[in-house]
mmCIF file of C-alpha atoms in Angstrom:
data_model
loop_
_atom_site.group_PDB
_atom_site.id
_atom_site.type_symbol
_atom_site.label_atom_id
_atom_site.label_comp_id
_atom_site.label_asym_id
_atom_site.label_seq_id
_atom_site.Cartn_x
_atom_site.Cartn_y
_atom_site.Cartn_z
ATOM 1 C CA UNK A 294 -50.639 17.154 92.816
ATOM 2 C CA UNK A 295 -52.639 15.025 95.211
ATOM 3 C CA UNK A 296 -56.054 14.889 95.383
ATOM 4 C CA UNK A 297 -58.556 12.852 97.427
ATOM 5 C CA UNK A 298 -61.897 12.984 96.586
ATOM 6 C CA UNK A 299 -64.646 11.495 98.949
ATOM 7 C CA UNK A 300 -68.121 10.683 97.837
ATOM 8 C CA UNK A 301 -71.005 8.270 99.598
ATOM 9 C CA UNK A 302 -72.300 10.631 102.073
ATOM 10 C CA UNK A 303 -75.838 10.947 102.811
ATOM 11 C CA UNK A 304 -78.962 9.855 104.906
ATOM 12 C CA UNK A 305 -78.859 6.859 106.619
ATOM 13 C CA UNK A 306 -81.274 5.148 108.941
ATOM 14 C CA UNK A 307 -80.465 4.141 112.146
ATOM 15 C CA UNK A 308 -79.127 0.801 111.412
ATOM 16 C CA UNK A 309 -78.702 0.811 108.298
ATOM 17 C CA UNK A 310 -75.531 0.992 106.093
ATOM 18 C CA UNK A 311 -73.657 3.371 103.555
ATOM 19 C CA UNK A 312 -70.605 3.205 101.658
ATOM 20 C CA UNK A 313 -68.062 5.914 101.443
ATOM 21 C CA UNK A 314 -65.373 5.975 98.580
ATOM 22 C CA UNK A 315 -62.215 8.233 98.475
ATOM 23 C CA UNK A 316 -60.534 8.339 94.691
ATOM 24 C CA UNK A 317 -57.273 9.167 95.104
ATOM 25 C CA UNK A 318 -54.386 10.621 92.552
ATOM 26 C CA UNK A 319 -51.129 12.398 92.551
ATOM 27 C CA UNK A 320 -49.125 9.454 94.675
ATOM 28 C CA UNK A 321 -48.692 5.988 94.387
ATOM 29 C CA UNK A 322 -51.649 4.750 96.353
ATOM 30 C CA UNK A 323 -50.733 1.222 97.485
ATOM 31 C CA UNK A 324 -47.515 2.263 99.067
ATOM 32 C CA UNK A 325 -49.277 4.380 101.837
ATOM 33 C CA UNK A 326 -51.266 4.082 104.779
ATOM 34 C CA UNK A 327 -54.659 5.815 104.573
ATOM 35 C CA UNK A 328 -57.258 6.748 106.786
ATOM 36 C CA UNK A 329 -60.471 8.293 108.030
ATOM 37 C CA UNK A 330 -61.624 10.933 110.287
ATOM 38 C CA UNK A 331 -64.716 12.367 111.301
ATOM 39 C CA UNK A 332 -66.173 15.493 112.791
ATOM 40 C CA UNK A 333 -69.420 15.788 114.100
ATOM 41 C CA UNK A 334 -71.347 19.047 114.327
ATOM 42 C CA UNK A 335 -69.671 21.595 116.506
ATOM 43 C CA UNK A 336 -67.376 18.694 117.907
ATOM 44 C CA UNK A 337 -63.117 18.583 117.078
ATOM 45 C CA UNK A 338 -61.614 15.633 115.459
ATOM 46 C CA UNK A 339 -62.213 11.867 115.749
ATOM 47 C CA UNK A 340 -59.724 8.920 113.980
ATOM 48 C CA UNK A 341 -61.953 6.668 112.715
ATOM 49 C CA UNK A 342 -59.670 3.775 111.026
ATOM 50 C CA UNK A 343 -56.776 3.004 109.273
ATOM 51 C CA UNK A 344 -55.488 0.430 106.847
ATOM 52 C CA UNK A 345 -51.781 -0.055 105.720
ATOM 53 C CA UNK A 346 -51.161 0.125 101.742
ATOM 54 C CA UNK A 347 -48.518 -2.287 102.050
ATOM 55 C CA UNK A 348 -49.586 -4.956 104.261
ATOM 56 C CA UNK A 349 -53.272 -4.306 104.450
ATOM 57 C CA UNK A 350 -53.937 -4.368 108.071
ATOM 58 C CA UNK A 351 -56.492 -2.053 109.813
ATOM 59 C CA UNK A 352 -57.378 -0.572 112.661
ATOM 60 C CA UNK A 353 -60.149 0.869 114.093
ATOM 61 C CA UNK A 354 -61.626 3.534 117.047
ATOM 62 C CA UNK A 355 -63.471 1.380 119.655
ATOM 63 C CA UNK A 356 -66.600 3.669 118.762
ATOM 64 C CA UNK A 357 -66.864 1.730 115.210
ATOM 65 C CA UNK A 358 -65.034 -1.227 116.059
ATOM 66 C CA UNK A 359 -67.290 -4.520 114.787
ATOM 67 C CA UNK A 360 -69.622 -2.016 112.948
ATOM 68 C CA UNK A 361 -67.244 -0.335 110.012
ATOM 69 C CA UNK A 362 -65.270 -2.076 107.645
ATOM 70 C CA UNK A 363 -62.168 0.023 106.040
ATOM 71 C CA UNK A 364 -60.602 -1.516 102.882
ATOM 72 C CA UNK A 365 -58.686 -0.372 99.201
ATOM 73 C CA UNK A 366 -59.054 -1.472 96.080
ATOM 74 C CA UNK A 367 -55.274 -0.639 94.186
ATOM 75 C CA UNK A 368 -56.543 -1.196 90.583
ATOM 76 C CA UNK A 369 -58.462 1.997 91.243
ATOM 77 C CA UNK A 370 -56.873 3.858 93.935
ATOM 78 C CA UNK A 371 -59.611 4.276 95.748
ATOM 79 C CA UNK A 372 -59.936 3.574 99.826
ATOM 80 C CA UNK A 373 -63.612 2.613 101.138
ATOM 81 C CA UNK A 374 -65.593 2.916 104.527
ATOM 82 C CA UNK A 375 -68.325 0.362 104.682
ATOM 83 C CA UNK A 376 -70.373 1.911 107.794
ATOM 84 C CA UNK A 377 -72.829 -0.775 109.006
ATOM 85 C CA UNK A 378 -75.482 -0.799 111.647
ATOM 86 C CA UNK A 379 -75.434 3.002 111.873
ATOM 87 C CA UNK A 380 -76.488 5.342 114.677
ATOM 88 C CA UNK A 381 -77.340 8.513 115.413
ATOM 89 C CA UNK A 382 -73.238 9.733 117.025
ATOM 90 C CA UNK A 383 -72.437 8.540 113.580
ATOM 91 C CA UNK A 384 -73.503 11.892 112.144
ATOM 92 C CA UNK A 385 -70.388 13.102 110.934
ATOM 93 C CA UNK A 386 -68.266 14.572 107.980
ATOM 94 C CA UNK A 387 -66.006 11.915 106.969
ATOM 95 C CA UNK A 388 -62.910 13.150 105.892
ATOM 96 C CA UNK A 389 -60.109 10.986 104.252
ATOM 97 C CA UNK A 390 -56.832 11.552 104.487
ATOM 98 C CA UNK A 391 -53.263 10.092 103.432
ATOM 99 C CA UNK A 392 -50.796 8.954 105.599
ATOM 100 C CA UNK A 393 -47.299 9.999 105.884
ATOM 101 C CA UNK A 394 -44.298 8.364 106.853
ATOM 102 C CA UNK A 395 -40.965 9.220 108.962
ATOM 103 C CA UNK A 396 -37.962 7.589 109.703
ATOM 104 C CA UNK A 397 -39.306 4.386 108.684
ATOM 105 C CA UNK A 398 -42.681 4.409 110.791
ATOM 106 C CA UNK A 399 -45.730 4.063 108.514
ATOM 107 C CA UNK A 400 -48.078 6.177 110.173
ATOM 108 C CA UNK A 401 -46.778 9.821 111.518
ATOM 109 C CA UNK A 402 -49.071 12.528 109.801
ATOM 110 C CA UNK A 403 -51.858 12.657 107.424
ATOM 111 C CA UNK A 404 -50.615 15.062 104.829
ATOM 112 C CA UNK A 405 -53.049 15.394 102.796
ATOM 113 C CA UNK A 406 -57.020 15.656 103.900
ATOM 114 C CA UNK A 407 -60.009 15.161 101.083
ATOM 115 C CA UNK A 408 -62.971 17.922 101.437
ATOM 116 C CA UNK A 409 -65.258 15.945 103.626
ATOM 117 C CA UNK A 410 -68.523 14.221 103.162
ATOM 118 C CA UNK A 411 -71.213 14.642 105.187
ATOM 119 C CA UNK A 412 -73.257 11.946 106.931
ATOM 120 C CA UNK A 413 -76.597 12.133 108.633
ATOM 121 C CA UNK A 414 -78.035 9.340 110.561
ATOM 122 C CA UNK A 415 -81.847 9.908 111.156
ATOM 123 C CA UNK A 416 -84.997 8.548 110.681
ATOM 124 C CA UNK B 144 -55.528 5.519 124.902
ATOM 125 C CA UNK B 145 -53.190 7.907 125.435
ATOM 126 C CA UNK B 146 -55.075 11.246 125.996
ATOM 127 C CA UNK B 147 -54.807 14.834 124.724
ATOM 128 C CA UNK B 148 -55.493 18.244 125.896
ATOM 129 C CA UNK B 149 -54.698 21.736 124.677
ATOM 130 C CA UNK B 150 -54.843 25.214 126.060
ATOM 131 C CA UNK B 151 -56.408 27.536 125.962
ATOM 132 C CA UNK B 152 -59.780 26.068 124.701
ATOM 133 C CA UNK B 153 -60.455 29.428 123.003
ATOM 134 C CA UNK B 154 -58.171 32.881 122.362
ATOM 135 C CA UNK B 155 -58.874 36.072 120.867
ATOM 136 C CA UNK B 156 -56.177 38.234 119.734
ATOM 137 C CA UNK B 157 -55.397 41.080 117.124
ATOM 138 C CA UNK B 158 -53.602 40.884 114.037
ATOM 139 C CA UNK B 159 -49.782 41.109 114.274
ATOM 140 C CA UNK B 160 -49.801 39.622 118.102
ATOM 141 C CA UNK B 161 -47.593 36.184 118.724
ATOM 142 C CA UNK B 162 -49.733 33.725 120.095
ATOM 143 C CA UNK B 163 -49.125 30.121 121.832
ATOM 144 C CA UNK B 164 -51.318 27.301 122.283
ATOM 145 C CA UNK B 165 -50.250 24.268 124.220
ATOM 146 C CA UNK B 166 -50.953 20.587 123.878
ATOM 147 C CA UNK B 167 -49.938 17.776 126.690
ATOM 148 C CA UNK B 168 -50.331 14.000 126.337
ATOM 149 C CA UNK B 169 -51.583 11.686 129.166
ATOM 150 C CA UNK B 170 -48.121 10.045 128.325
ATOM 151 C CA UNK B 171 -44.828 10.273 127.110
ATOM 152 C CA UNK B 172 -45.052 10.608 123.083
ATOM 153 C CA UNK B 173 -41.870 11.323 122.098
ATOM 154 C CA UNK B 174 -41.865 14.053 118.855
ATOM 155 C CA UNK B 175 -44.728 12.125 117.304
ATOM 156 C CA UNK B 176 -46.951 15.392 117.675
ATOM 157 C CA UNK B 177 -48.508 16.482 114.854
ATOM 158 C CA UNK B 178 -50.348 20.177 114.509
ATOM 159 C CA UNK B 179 -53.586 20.904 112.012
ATOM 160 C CA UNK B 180 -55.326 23.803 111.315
ATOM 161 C CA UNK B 181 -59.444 23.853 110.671
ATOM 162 C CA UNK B 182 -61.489 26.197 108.986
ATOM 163 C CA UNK B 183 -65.308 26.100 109.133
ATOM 164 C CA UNK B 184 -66.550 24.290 105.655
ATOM 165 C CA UNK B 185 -62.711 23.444 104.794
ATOM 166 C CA UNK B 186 -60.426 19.783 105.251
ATOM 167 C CA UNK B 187 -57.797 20.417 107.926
ATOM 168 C CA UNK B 188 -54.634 21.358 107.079
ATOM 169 C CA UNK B 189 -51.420 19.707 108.336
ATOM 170 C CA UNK B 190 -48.378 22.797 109.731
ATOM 171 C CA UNK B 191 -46.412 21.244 111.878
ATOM 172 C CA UNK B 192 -45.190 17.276 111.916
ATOM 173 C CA UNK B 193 -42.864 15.474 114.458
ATOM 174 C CA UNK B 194 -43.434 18.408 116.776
ATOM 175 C CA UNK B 195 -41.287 21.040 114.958
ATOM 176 C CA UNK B 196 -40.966 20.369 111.524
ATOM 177 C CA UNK B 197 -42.740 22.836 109.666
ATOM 178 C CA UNK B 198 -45.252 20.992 106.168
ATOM 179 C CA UNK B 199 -44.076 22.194 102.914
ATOM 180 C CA UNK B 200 -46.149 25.282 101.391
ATOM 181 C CA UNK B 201 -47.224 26.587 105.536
ATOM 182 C CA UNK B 202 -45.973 29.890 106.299
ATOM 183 C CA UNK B 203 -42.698 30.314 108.764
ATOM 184 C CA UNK B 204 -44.517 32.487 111.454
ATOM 185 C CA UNK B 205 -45.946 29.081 112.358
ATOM 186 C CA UNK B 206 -43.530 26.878 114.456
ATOM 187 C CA UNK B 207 -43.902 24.096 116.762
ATOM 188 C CA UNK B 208 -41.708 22.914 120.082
ATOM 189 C CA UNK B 209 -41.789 20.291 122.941
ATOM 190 C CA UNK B 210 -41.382 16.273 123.224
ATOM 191 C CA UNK B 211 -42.243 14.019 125.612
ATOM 192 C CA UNK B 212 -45.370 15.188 126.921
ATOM 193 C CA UNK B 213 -45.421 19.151 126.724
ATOM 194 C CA UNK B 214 -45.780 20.760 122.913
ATOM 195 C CA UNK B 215 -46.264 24.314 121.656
ATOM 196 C CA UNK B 216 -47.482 25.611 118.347
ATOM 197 C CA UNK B 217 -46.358 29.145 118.047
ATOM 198 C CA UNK B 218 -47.885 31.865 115.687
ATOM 199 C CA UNK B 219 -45.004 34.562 115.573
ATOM 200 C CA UNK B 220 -47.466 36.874 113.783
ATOM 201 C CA UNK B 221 -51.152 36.389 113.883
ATOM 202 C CA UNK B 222 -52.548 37.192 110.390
ATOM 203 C CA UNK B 223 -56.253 37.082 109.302
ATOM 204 C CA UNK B 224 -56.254 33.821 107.645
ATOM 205 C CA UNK B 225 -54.831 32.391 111.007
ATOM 206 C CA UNK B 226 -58.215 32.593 112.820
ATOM 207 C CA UNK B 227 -59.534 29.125 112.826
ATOM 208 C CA UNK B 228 -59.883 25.967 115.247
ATOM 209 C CA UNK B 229 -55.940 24.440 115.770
ATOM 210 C CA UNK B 230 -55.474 20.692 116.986
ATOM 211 C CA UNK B 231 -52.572 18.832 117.986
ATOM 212 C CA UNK B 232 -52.957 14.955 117.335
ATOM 213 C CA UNK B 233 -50.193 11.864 118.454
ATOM 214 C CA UNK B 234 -49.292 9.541 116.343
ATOM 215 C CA UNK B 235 -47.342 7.749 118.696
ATOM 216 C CA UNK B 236 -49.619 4.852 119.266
ATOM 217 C CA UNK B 237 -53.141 3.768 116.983
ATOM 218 C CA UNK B 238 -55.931 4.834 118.598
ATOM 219 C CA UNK B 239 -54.560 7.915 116.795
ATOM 220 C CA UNK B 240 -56.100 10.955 119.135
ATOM 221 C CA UNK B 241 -56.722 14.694 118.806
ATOM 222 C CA UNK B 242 -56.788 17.373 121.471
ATOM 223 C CA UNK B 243 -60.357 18.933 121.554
ATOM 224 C CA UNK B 244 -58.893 22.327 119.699
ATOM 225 C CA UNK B 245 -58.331 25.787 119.897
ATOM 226 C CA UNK B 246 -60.051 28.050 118.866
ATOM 227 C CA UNK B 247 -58.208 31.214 117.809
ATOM 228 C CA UNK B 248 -60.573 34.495 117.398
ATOM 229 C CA UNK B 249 -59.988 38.052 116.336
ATOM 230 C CA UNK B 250 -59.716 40.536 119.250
#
């Protein structure tokens, strides 16, 4: 069964930094993409960023671009968000989610969604 | 960054009725459309991937239509754990984007 688990999410000052970590279990980790997407309060959807479990690129909205960092760590299965130099639209849940593939393109539907945690970015 | 938009923004609608909600791109995307549903408090929850291929475990009175541009998810028999926030998303080009949702009510 897969599971993704996020943790990390919490008060933040406006520019300031947090950390969000998604354990993940039930697939083999490195050979998928993963991602992250947000939802702010009464607002839909928002891709964050990406990163490719075989190659290791990433990708990025142009809301976060220069300010979040997305990266894995395979010995634990585990993907990361570093959020730096935070602000207020960053109030968000932060979902992650796994990445499916199709007909040999790496990055066609995120399967499988974690249950969200919640940033706030106030002073 | 290819654009979406769905229709209606909000529906309400009794149990048992068929309902359609629509989803166009600002550009051709092929059948890289993907359908989620979203329940207050809950992770979305993929249905429908490539435009009409229906996610393992989601019931069959869900089904999805369309390429190019024009999609349709299609709820052949609105039940009461359908009533939640639907969004289509492409995934035909990174920035990945979601329509802004619809919101499906109880009438």
């Amino acid at each position: 069964e897969v599971q993704l688990v996020e943790s990390g999410g919490g008060l933040g000052q406006p520019g300031g930094s947090l950390r969000l970590s998604c354990e993940a279990s039930g697939f083999t980790f490195s050979s998928f993409a993963m991602s992250w997407v947000r939802q702010a309060p009464g607002k839909g959807l928002e891709w964050v960023s990406a990163i490719s479990g075989i190659t290791g690129t990433t990708y990025y909205a142009d809301s976060v671009k220069g300010r979040f960092t997305i990266s894995t760590d395979n010995s634990k299965d585990t993907l990361y968000l570093q959020m730096n130099s935070l602000r207020a639209e960053d109030t968000a849940v932060y979902y992650c989610a796994k990445v499916n593939r199709r007909d040999g393109y790496d990055y066609d539907h995120f399967d499988y969604w974690g249950q969200g945690t919640l940033v706030t970015v106030s002073s | 960054d290819i654009q979406m938009t769905q229709s209606p923004s909000s529906l309400s609608a009794p149990v048992g009725d068929r309902v359609t909600i629509t989803c166009r791109a600002s550009q051709s995307i092929s059948s890289y459309l993907n359908w989620y549903q979203k329940k207050p408090g809950k992770a979305p929850n993929l249905l429908i991937y490539a435009a009409s291929n229906l996610q393992s475990g989601v019931p069959s009175r869900f089904s999805g239509s369309g390429s190019g541009t024009d999609f349709t998810l299609t709820i052949s028999s609105l039940q009461p754990e359908d009533f939640a926030t639907y969004y289509c998303q492409q995934s035909y080009t990174i920035p990945f984007t979601f329509g802004p949702g619809t919101k499906v009510g109880i009438k």
